[in-house]
Amino acid sequence: MEKNSIHGMWSSRLMFILAAAGSAVGLGNIWRFPYLASDNGGGAFVLVYLGCIAVVGLPILIAEVLIGRHGRMSPINTLRKLALEQGSSRGWVGIGWLGIAAGVLILSFYSVVGGWTLHYTWLYLKQLLGGAPLGDPASVFQSLLSNPLELTFWHAVFMLPTAAVVALGVETGLERAVRYLMPALLVLLLLLVAYGVTTGRMADAATFLFRPDFSRINGGVLLSAMGQAFFTLSLGMGTMMTYGAYLPRAGTSIPRVLTVVALTDTSIALLAGLAIFPIVIAFGLDPAGGGPGLIFNSLPLAFEAMPFGTAYGLLFFGLLAIAAWTSSISLLEPGTAYLTERSGLRRRKGSALLLAGVSWAVGLLSVLSLNVWSDVKVPANISVLGGKNIMDVVEFLANDLMLPLGGLLIALLAGWALSRTILREQLSEMPEWLFNTLRWTWRIVAPPLMLIVLVQAVS
Ligand code: PHE
């Protein structure tokens, strides 16, 4: 009989696809991708980003999930088991620890930004119920960032349900959220793209996003693009390994389902770009250098101008918050699974609350760096970190260093340390040539690319 995970299993292959897509699609696609494209030269960034997803992202995604399905435990214990079975170094277990740390760090600022989306949901709800219109988007956003109490409040409102869902076990509650609400978000995005067409600026937006200016491609663009590829696919920190641990064997081809997940994720990011940039251009904002406030400064302009815009704004930010929740849940799951294994199964609730609490507390640093401590910055002469505030530093450490490092180690583990038998057992449906291509990608294609990125990050 097939071995199951002690944490439970996805009820079906579809459920796994929904959960993995729910993890992948989130703030990374709709908040982060557009503003990184805006800050890194549009088409140049998008092209490198797509390359990173195809050449490195998808192969590492497959590696993570297959390792998870083989081990059936939290990343730390899965890796421990593999090391024992293969007689390889126990050092690989470090990937699991690195991942838990990255998860707590990412969740810390993810939840702060998730709080922004809740704040906007609330603003549109108030307006819909007869309140005054939002007013100038730039000042609305600035006044939110300058208010530490309000930020802390929404950060907590975002974190609590995340902790609650993980405490109860990820299958409960997640299924409904992803099955109905994510498609609804997709429909809303498509309507926004249609609205973008009516502004007459779609062609300009597409040019900005898809015509690469090759002279703008440099190490910094590669670093941001690779970091974003990992972030958006939830890679390099054990989330996908953990979700893979709950994936039933029978009849599920890992590469096939993960290609669906990666395509969904990439399409949603591109659609978000096509929704946002026509609005940015039509309302006279600068498409370049939009920064983290990009969607909050631009979308409200469109909601103000379009029919039923208030209801639209409410739905859009509400669904974005839900997409962010399905991702934040997956950030908390690997660490919670590990603590639960360590402390006995009845401790799942305590484990989830503990990690969420730590992450929430670390998030307060990000909150304060937006206002009270906005002057606290890394001295300008310290290479890549120079000029960054605390929130930027946390984001840099987690997204640009820890995720690519985790990814590099996973590629090396799958490519060089795991036996062909184990790999073939998990990838039995794959034609031989494709399997070999994948294995060589783990061995010699991905590692040097990741190394370049890491060297770029620290130099
Ligand atoms: N992929 C999520 C997003 O794009 C973020 C995430 C990163 C989730 C890492 C889990 C692990 O919003």
Short mmCIF file of C-alpha atoms and ligand atoms in Angstrom, two decimals:
data_model
loop_
_atom_site.label_atom_id
_atom_site.label_comp_id
_atom_site.label_asym_id
_atom_site.label_seq_id
_atom_site.Cartn_x
_atom_site.Cartn_y
_atom_site.Cartn_z
CA MET A 1 0.00 0.00 0.00
CA GLU A 2 1.10 3.52 -0.70
CA LYS A 3 2.65 5.39 2.19
CA ASN A 4 0.85 8.53 3.33
CA SER A 5 2.07 11.65 5.07
CA ILE A 6 1.21 11.85 8.77
CA HIS A 7 0.01 15.40 8.15
CA GLY A 8 -2.71 14.24 5.78
CA MET A 9 -2.89 14.05 2.00
CA TRP A 10 -4.46 16.11 -0.76
CA SER A 11 -7.78 14.55 -1.61
CA SER A 12 -6.94 14.44 -5.33
CA ARG A 13 -4.48 15.51 -7.97
CA LEU A 14 -6.68 18.49 -8.72
CA MET A 15 -6.47 19.52 -5.09
CA PHE A 16 -2.69 19.46 -5.28
CA ILE A 17 -2.72 21.60 -8.41
CA LEU A 18 -5.06 24.07 -6.72
CA ALA A 19 -2.97 24.19 -3.56
CA ALA A 20 0.31 24.58 -5.43
CA ALA A 21 -1.16 27.24 -7.71
CA GLY A 22 -2.70 28.90 -4.65
CA SER A 23 0.75 29.04 -3.12
CA ALA A 24 2.40 30.31 -6.29
CA VAL A 25 -0.18 32.93 -7.24
CA GLY A 26 -0.19 35.76 -4.77
CA LEU A 27 1.29 39.15 -4.10
CA GLY A 28 4.31 38.04 -6.07
CA ASN A 29 2.30 38.07 -9.29
CA ILE A 30 0.10 41.10 -8.83
CA TRP A 31 2.04 43.40 -6.52
CA ARG A 32 5.69 42.45 -6.97
CA PHE A 33 6.04 41.41 -10.62
CA PRO A 34 4.62 44.67 -12.07
CA TYR A 35 6.74 46.91 -9.89
CA LEU A 36 9.94 44.94 -10.49
CA ALA A 37 9.27 45.17 -14.22
CA SER A 38 8.66 48.89 -13.77
CA ASP A 39 11.91 49.38 -11.83
CA ASN A 40 14.10 47.17 -14.02
CA GLY A 41 13.46 48.43 -17.52
CA GLY A 42 10.24 46.64 -18.55
CA GLY A 43 10.90 44.25 -21.44
CA ALA A 44 14.49 43.53 -20.43
CA PHE A 45 13.33 42.30 -17.04
CA VAL A 46 10.33 40.37 -18.38
CA LEU A 47 12.47 38.48 -20.90
CA VAL A 48 15.10 37.46 -18.33
CA TYR A 49 12.34 36.55 -15.88
CA LEU A 50 10.63 34.23 -18.38
CA GLY A 51 13.99 32.62 -19.12
CA CYS A 52 14.62 32.06 -15.40
CA ILE A 53 11.21 30.42 -14.96
CA ALA A 54 11.69 28.05 -17.90
CA VAL A 55 15.35 27.14 -17.53
CA VAL A 56 15.76 27.08 -13.76
CA GLY A 57 12.39 27.56 -12.06
CA LEU A 58 10.39 24.68 -13.50
CA PRO A 59 13.22 22.10 -13.19
CA ILE A 60 13.80 23.03 -9.55
CA LEU A 61 10.07 22.99 -8.87
CA ILE A 62 9.99 19.42 -10.16
CA ALA A 63 12.97 18.49 -7.99
CA GLU A 64 11.37 19.90 -4.85
CA VAL A 65 8.07 18.15 -5.34
CA LEU A 66 9.61 14.80 -6.18
CA ILE A 67 11.88 14.92 -3.14
CA GLY A 68 8.86 15.77 -1.02
CA ARG A 69 6.75 12.95 -2.41
CA HIS A 70 9.56 10.50 -1.79
CA GLY A 71 10.09 11.60 1.81
CA ARG A 72 6.50 12.34 2.90
CA MET A 73 7.65 14.48 5.84
CA SER A 74 8.56 18.11 6.54
CA PRO A 75 11.61 19.19 4.50
CA ILE A 76 14.01 18.70 7.40
CA ASN A 77 12.94 15.13 8.08
CA THR A 78 12.53 14.30 4.41
CA LEU A 79 16.11 15.39 3.79
CA ARG A 80 17.31 13.51 6.86
CA LYS A 81 15.64 10.36 5.61
CA LEU A 82 17.15 10.78 2.15
CA ALA A 83 20.63 11.29 3.57
CA LEU A 84 20.28 8.07 5.56
CA GLU A 85 18.91 6.07 2.65
CA GLN A 86 21.54 7.29 0.24
CA GLY A 87 24.40 7.32 2.68
CA SER A 88 25.05 10.91 1.68
CA SER A 89 26.05 13.84 3.85
CA ARG A 90 23.67 15.00 6.56
CA GLY A 91 24.61 18.50 5.51
CA TRP A 92 21.72 18.44 3.02
CA VAL A 93 19.37 18.80 5.97
CA GLY A 94 20.57 22.41 6.08
CA ILE A 95 18.32 23.12 3.10
CA GLY A 96 15.37 22.44 5.39
CA TRP A 97 16.58 24.79 8.10
CA LEU A 98 17.38 27.50 5.60
CA GLY A 99 13.87 27.11 4.21
CA ILE A 100 12.14 27.49 7.55
CA ALA A 101 14.14 30.63 8.27
CA ALA A 102 13.34 32.02 4.82
CA GLY A 103 9.64 31.22 5.33
CA VAL A 104 9.47 33.12 8.60
CA LEU A 105 11.31 36.10 7.10
CA ILE A 106 9.22 36.21 3.92
CA LEU A 107 5.98 35.84 5.83
CA SER A 108 7.03 38.75 8.06
CA PHE A 109 6.84 41.33 5.27
CA TYR A 110 4.35 39.39 3.13
CA SER A 111 1.84 39.79 5.90
CA VAL A 112 2.52 43.53 6.11
CA VAL A 113 1.79 43.93 2.39
CA GLY A 114 -1.17 41.54 2.74
CA GLY A 115 -2.37 44.02 5.37
CA TRP A 116 -2.21 46.83 2.78
CA THR A 117 -4.59 44.87 0.54
CA LEU A 118 -6.98 44.40 3.48
CA HIS A 119 -6.83 48.12 4.24
CA TYR A 120 -7.80 48.91 0.63
CA THR A 121 -10.58 46.33 0.75
CA TRP A 122 -11.91 48.11 3.81
CA LEU A 123 -11.61 51.55 2.19
CA TYR A 124 -13.66 50.42 -0.81
CA LEU A 125 -16.21 48.73 1.41
CA LYS A 126 -16.68 51.97 3.35
CA GLN A 127 -17.03 53.91 0.13
CA LEU A 128 -19.56 51.45 -1.24
CA LEU A 129 -21.64 51.85 1.90
CA GLY A 130 -21.89 55.56 1.26
CA GLY A 131 -18.60 56.90 2.57
CA ALA A 132 -16.55 59.60 0.88
CA PRO A 133 -14.45 58.68 -2.17
CA LEU A 134 -10.87 57.58 -1.61
CA GLY A 135 -9.23 60.77 -2.83
CA ASP A 136 -5.81 61.12 -4.35
CA PRO A 137 -4.30 57.59 -4.47
CA ALA A 138 -0.73 58.70 -3.83
CA SER A 139 -1.68 60.49 -0.61
CA VAL A 140 -3.95 57.62 0.51
CA PHE A 141 -1.03 55.22 0.14
CA GLN A 142 1.42 57.56 1.83
CA SER A 143 -0.87 58.15 4.75
CA LEU A 144 -1.23 54.38 5.26
CA LEU A 145 2.55 53.87 5.21
CA SER A 146 3.14 56.71 7.64
CA ASN A 147 0.77 55.25 10.24
CA PRO A 148 2.50 52.48 12.25
CA LEU A 149 -0.60 51.64 14.29
CA GLU A 150 -2.79 51.14 11.28
CA LEU A 151 -0.11 49.05 9.55
CA THR A 152 0.34 46.91 12.64
CA PHE A 153 -3.39 46.41 12.96
CA TRP A 154 -3.83 45.18 9.36
CA HIS A 155 -0.65 43.10 9.62
CA ALA A 156 -2.27 41.31 12.57
CA VAL A 157 -5.62 40.95 10.81
CA PHE A 158 -3.79 39.33 7.91
CA MET A 159 -1.65 37.01 10.05
CA LEU A 160 -4.39 35.62 12.30
CA PRO A 161 -6.38 33.66 9.69
CA THR A 162 -3.11 32.45 8.18
CA ALA A 163 -2.15 30.94 11.51
CA ALA A 164 -5.65 29.58 12.06
CA VAL A 165 -5.80 27.74 8.73
CA VAL A 166 -2.35 26.23 9.17
CA ALA A 167 -3.22 25.23 12.74
CA LEU A 168 -6.27 23.33 11.49
CA GLY A 169 -4.38 21.54 8.71
CA VAL A 170 -3.97 22.90 5.23
CA GLU A 171 -6.61 20.87 3.44
CA THR A 172 -9.43 22.32 5.51
CA GLY A 173 -10.55 25.65 4.17
CA LEU A 174 -7.94 25.92 1.46
CA GLU A 175 -9.91 23.94 -1.06
CA ARG A 176 -12.83 26.32 -1.29
CA ALA A 177 -10.62 29.39 -1.39
CA VAL A 178 -8.64 28.20 -4.36
CA ARG A 179 -11.36 26.45 -6.27
CA TYR A 180 -13.75 29.38 -6.60
CA LEU A 181 -12.00 32.55 -5.58
CA MET A 182 -8.86 32.25 -7.66
CA PRO A 183 -10.80 31.89 -10.91
CA ALA A 184 -12.81 34.93 -9.82
CA LEU A 185 -9.59 36.90 -9.42
CA LEU A 186 -8.56 35.80 -12.90
CA VAL A 187 -11.84 37.06 -14.36
CA LEU A 188 -11.36 40.40 -12.63
CA LEU A 189 -7.86 40.69 -14.03
CA LEU A 190 -9.16 39.97 -17.52
CA LEU A 191 -11.79 42.69 -17.11
CA LEU A 192 -9.06 45.09 -16.03
CA VAL A 193 -7.06 44.18 -19.12
CA ALA A 194 -10.19 44.92 -21.18
CA TYR A 195 -10.50 48.26 -19.42
CA GLY A 196 -6.86 48.89 -20.31
CA VAL A 197 -7.76 48.39 -23.96
CA THR A 198 -10.45 51.05 -23.71
CA THR A 199 -7.89 53.59 -22.48
CA GLY A 200 -6.16 53.28 -25.83
CA ARG A 201 -2.78 52.71 -24.19
CA MET A 202 -2.56 48.91 -24.41
CA ALA A 203 -0.06 49.07 -27.27
CA ASP A 204 2.25 51.32 -25.24
CA ALA A 205 1.93 49.02 -22.26
CA ALA A 206 2.74 45.96 -24.34
CA THR A 207 5.73 47.73 -25.84
CA PHE A 208 7.02 48.62 -22.39
CA LEU A 209 6.58 45.04 -21.13
CA PHE A 210 7.57 43.01 -24.15
CA ARG A 211 10.06 44.97 -26.22
CA PRO A 212 13.35 44.30 -24.49
CA ASP A 213 16.03 46.94 -24.51
CA PHE A 214 18.98 44.56 -24.41
CA SER A 215 21.33 47.25 -23.23
CA ARG A 216 19.42 47.28 -19.93
CA ILE A 217 20.13 43.63 -19.15
CA ASN A 218 22.82 43.50 -16.48
CA GLY A 219 23.67 41.61 -13.31
CA GLY A 220 21.15 43.55 -11.26
CA VAL A 221 18.32 42.68 -13.65
CA LEU A 222 19.35 39.02 -13.62
CA LEU A 223 19.39 39.02 -9.81
CA SER A 224 15.92 40.60 -9.53
CA ALA A 225 14.52 38.32 -12.22
CA MET A 226 15.91 35.14 -10.66
CA GLY A 227 14.82 36.19 -7.16
CA GLN A 228 11.34 36.88 -8.51
CA ALA A 229 11.22 33.56 -10.39
CA PHE A 230 11.90 31.74 -7.12
CA PHE A 231 9.56 33.92 -5.13
CA THR A 232 6.64 33.60 -7.50
CA LEU A 233 6.94 29.81 -7.84
CA SER A 234 7.33 29.46 -4.04
CA LEU A 235 10.70 27.77 -4.58
CA GLY A 236 13.86 27.30 -2.61
CA MET A 237 12.35 27.22 0.85
CA GLY A 238 10.55 23.91 1.18
CA THR A 239 6.97 24.97 0.51
CA MET A 240 6.72 22.93 -2.66
CA MET A 241 8.62 20.06 -1.04
CA THR A 242 6.06 20.02 1.76
CA TYR A 243 3.12 20.22 -0.63
CA GLY A 244 4.72 17.39 -2.61
CA ALA A 245 4.82 15.30 0.56
CA TYR A 246 1.01 15.35 0.62
CA LEU A 247 0.66 14.42 -3.05
CA PRO A 248 -0.85 10.97 -3.75
CA ARG A 249 1.20 8.81 -6.09
CA ALA A 250 -1.36 7.10 -8.18
CA GLY A 251 -1.59 8.45 -11.68
CA THR A 252 0.03 11.81 -11.01
CA SER A 253 2.80 12.85 -13.35
CA ILE A 254 4.80 15.42 -11.41
CA PRO A 255 6.24 17.25 -14.45
CA ARG A 256 2.85 17.48 -16.09
CA VAL A 257 0.98 18.96 -13.13
CA LEU A 258 3.82 21.32 -12.32
CA THR A 259 3.94 22.63 -15.87
CA VAL A 260 0.29 23.55 -15.40
CA VAL A 261 1.14 25.31 -12.15
CA ALA A 262 4.06 27.24 -13.65
CA LEU A 263 2.05 28.27 -16.72
CA THR A 264 -0.85 29.46 -14.58
CA ASP A 265 1.49 31.44 -12.37
CA THR A 266 3.34 33.06 -15.26
CA SER A 267 0.15 33.92 -17.14
CA ILE A 268 -1.30 35.63 -14.11
CA ALA A 269 1.82 37.75 -13.65
CA LEU A 270 1.79 38.77 -17.31
CA LEU A 271 -1.92 39.55 -17.16
CA ALA A 272 -1.34 41.68 -14.10
CA GLY A 273 1.26 43.60 -16.08
CA LEU A 274 -1.15 44.04 -18.98
CA ALA A 275 -3.84 45.20 -16.58
CA ILE A 276 -1.73 47.73 -14.73
CA PHE A 277 0.53 49.43 -17.27
CA PRO A 278 -2.19 50.79 -19.60
CA ILE A 279 -3.72 52.45 -16.55
CA VAL A 280 -0.36 53.78 -15.41
CA ILE A 281 0.33 55.27 -18.83
CA ALA A 282 -3.22 56.51 -19.47
CA PHE A 283 -3.29 58.44 -16.19
CA GLY A 284 0.02 60.09 -16.86
CA LEU A 285 2.12 58.18 -14.32
CA ASP A 286 5.65 57.12 -15.19
CA PRO A 287 5.77 53.39 -16.10
CA ALA A 288 9.40 53.26 -14.98
CA GLY A 289 10.45 53.32 -11.34
CA GLY A 290 6.98 52.68 -9.86
CA GLY A 291 8.34 50.98 -6.73
CA PRO A 292 6.32 48.91 -4.23
CA GLY A 293 3.47 51.44 -4.32
CA LEU A 294 2.82 50.87 -8.03
CA ILE A 295 -0.51 49.03 -7.88
CA PHE A 296 -1.77 51.09 -4.95
CA ASN A 297 -0.97 54.35 -6.70
CA SER A 298 -2.36 53.38 -10.09
CA LEU A 299 -5.32 51.01 -9.80
CA PRO A 300 -7.46 53.34 -7.67
CA LEU A 301 -7.26 55.90 -10.50
CA ALA A 302 -8.96 53.41 -12.78
CA PHE A 303 -11.52 52.36 -10.16
CA GLU A 304 -12.41 56.03 -9.76
CA ALA A 305 -12.92 56.51 -13.50
CA MET A 306 -14.75 53.33 -14.48
CA PRO A 307 -18.44 52.44 -13.99
CA PHE A 308 -19.05 50.48 -10.76
CA GLY A 309 -15.43 51.22 -9.92
CA THR A 310 -16.01 51.14 -6.17
CA ALA A 311 -17.51 47.66 -6.23
CA TYR A 312 -14.72 46.65 -8.56
CA GLY A 313 -12.06 47.99 -6.20
CA LEU A 314 -13.65 46.13 -3.30
CA LEU A 315 -13.71 42.86 -5.22
CA PHE A 316 -10.22 43.28 -6.61
CA PHE A 317 -8.45 44.01 -3.35
CA GLY A 318 -10.58 41.48 -1.49
CA LEU A 319 -9.66 38.71 -3.90
CA LEU A 320 -6.03 39.81 -3.91
CA ALA A 321 -6.02 39.46 -0.13
CA ILE A 322 -7.39 35.93 -0.49
CA ALA A 323 -4.75 35.04 -3.09
CA ALA A 324 -2.16 36.38 -0.64
CA TRP A 325 -3.62 34.20 2.12
CA THR A 326 -3.33 31.02 0.13
CA SER A 327 0.35 31.88 -0.33
CA SER A 328 1.03 32.92 3.25
CA ILE A 329 -0.48 29.65 4.46
CA SER A 330 2.08 27.82 2.36
CA LEU A 331 4.90 29.91 3.83
CA LEU A 332 3.98 28.71 7.30
CA GLU A 333 3.38 25.06 6.46
CA PRO A 334 6.96 23.66 6.22
CA GLY A 335 8.03 25.00 9.61
CA THR A 336 4.77 23.98 11.22
CA ALA A 337 5.04 20.46 9.80
CA TYR A 338 8.56 20.19 11.20
CA LEU A 339 7.70 21.45 14.70
CA THR A 340 4.68 19.15 14.71
CA GLU A 341 6.85 16.14 13.86
CA ARG A 342 9.24 17.06 16.63
CA SER A 343 6.77 17.72 19.33
CA GLY A 344 4.07 15.17 18.67
CA LEU A 345 1.06 15.47 16.46
CA ARG A 346 -1.21 17.07 18.99
CA ARG A 347 1.03 20.11 18.94
CA ARG A 348 0.13 21.27 15.45
CA LYS A 349 -1.88 24.24 16.69
CA GLY A 350 0.84 25.45 19.03
CA SER A 351 3.47 25.05 16.32
CA ALA A 352 1.53 27.14 13.81
CA LEU A 353 0.79 29.86 16.36
CA LEU A 354 4.38 29.99 17.54
CA LEU A 355 5.83 30.45 14.06
CA ALA A 356 3.14 32.93 13.03
CA GLY A 357 3.82 34.90 16.22
CA VAL A 358 7.56 35.05 15.55
CA SER A 359 6.93 36.09 11.97
CA TRP A 360 4.45 38.73 13.03
CA ALA A 361 6.95 40.16 15.52
CA VAL A 362 9.71 40.27 12.88
CA GLY A 363 7.18 41.99 10.60
CA LEU A 364 6.99 44.88 13.06
CA LEU A 365 10.50 45.81 11.92
CA SER A 366 9.15 46.22 8.39
CA VAL A 367 6.21 48.24 9.67
CA LEU A 368 8.49 50.63 11.54
CA SER A 369 10.94 50.93 8.69
CA LEU A 370 8.15 52.50 6.62
CA ASN A 371 7.69 55.40 9.02
CA VAL A 372 9.32 55.86 12.44
CA TRP A 373 12.59 54.28 11.30
CA SER A 374 12.43 55.36 7.67
CA ASP A 375 15.79 57.07 8.09
CA VAL A 376 17.49 53.92 9.29
CA LYS A 377 19.30 52.81 6.15
CA VAL A 378 22.30 50.73 5.29
CA PRO A 379 25.22 53.11 4.53
CA ALA A 380 25.44 53.83 0.81
CA ASN A 381 28.97 52.47 0.46
CA ILE A 382 27.92 48.90 1.29
CA SER A 383 27.43 47.48 -2.23
CA VAL A 384 24.00 45.94 -2.96
CA LEU A 385 22.61 46.69 0.47
CA GLY A 386 23.49 50.38 0.39
CA GLY A 387 20.52 52.72 0.88
CA LYS A 388 18.09 49.93 1.80
CA ASN A 389 15.74 50.27 4.76
CA ILE A 390 14.98 47.38 7.13
CA MET A 391 12.09 46.01 5.10
CA ASP A 392 14.24 46.06 1.94
CA VAL A 393 17.05 44.26 3.77
CA VAL A 394 14.74 41.50 5.01
CA GLU A 395 13.32 41.13 1.52
CA PHE A 396 16.78 41.05 0.00
CA LEU A 397 18.07 38.43 2.45
CA ALA A 398 15.10 36.16 1.94
CA ASN A 399 14.25 36.59 -1.76
CA ASP A 400 17.59 37.35 -3.34
CA LEU A 401 19.89 35.29 -1.14
CA MET A 402 18.14 32.51 0.74
CA LEU A 403 15.74 31.37 -1.99
CA PRO A 404 18.39 31.16 -4.74
CA LEU A 405 20.78 29.46 -2.32
CA GLY A 406 18.09 26.94 -1.37
CA GLY A 407 17.39 26.44 -5.08
CA LEU A 408 21.06 25.90 -5.89
CA LEU A 409 21.35 23.26 -3.18
CA ILE A 410 18.20 21.49 -4.33
CA ALA A 411 19.49 21.35 -7.91
CA LEU A 412 22.80 19.91 -6.68
CA LEU A 413 21.03 17.42 -4.44
CA ALA A 414 18.72 16.19 -7.20
CA GLY A 415 21.43 16.26 -9.85
CA TRP A 416 24.38 14.76 -8.02
CA ALA A 417 23.35 13.14 -4.75
CA LEU A 418 20.07 11.35 -5.46
CA SER A 419 20.23 7.97 -7.09
CA ARG A 420 18.78 7.45 -10.52
CA THR A 421 16.47 4.81 -9.04
CA ILE A 422 14.79 7.24 -6.68
CA LEU A 423 14.45 9.87 -9.39
CA ARG A 424 13.12 7.43 -11.93
CA GLU A 425 10.64 6.01 -9.46
CA GLN A 426 9.14 9.48 -8.96
CA LEU A 427 9.35 10.46 -12.62
CA SER A 428 8.35 7.15 -14.14
CA GLU A 429 6.03 8.70 -16.74
CA MET A 430 8.79 10.83 -18.27
CA PRO A 431 10.32 9.79 -21.61
CA GLU A 432 13.98 8.89 -21.26
CA TRP A 433 15.34 11.84 -23.25
CA LEU A 434 13.33 14.35 -21.24
CA PHE A 435 14.40 12.75 -17.99
CA ASN A 436 18.03 12.97 -19.02
CA THR A 437 17.66 16.59 -20.09
CA LEU A 438 16.13 17.39 -16.74
CA ARG A 439 18.89 15.62 -14.87
CA TRP A 440 21.57 17.49 -16.75
CA THR A 441 19.75 20.74 -16.10
CA TRP A 442 20.03 20.03 -12.37
CA ARG A 443 23.64 19.00 -12.78
CA ILE A 444 25.22 21.57 -15.01
CA VAL A 445 22.77 24.16 -16.27
CA ALA A 446 21.07 25.48 -13.16
CA PRO A 447 24.01 25.52 -10.69
CA PRO A 448 26.30 27.91 -12.60
CA LEU A 449 23.40 30.26 -13.29
CA MET A 450 22.46 30.26 -9.62
CA LEU A 451 26.06 30.83 -8.65
CA ILE A 452 26.28 33.87 -10.91
CA VAL A 453 23.14 35.22 -9.27
CA LEU A 454 24.49 34.61 -5.77
CA VAL A 455 27.83 36.18 -6.55
CA GLN A 456 26.00 39.14 -8.01
CA ALA A 457 23.92 39.36 -4.83
CA VAL A 458 26.86 39.55 -2.46
CA SER A 459 29.32 41.52 -4.56
N1 PHE B 1 4.67 32.53 -4.47
C1 PHE B 1 4.07 33.48 -3.58
C2 PHE B 1 3.68 34.72 -4.37
O1 PHE B 1 4.03 34.87 -5.51
C3 PHE B 1 4.98 33.82 -2.43
C4 PHE B 1 5.62 32.65 -1.76
C5 PHE B 1 6.99 32.52 -1.74
C6 PHE B 1 4.85 31.65 -1.17
C7 PHE B 1 7.62 31.42 -1.17
C8 PHE B 1 5.45 30.54 -0.58
C9 PHE B 1 6.83 30.42 -0.60
O2 PHE B 1 3.03 35.60 -3.86
#
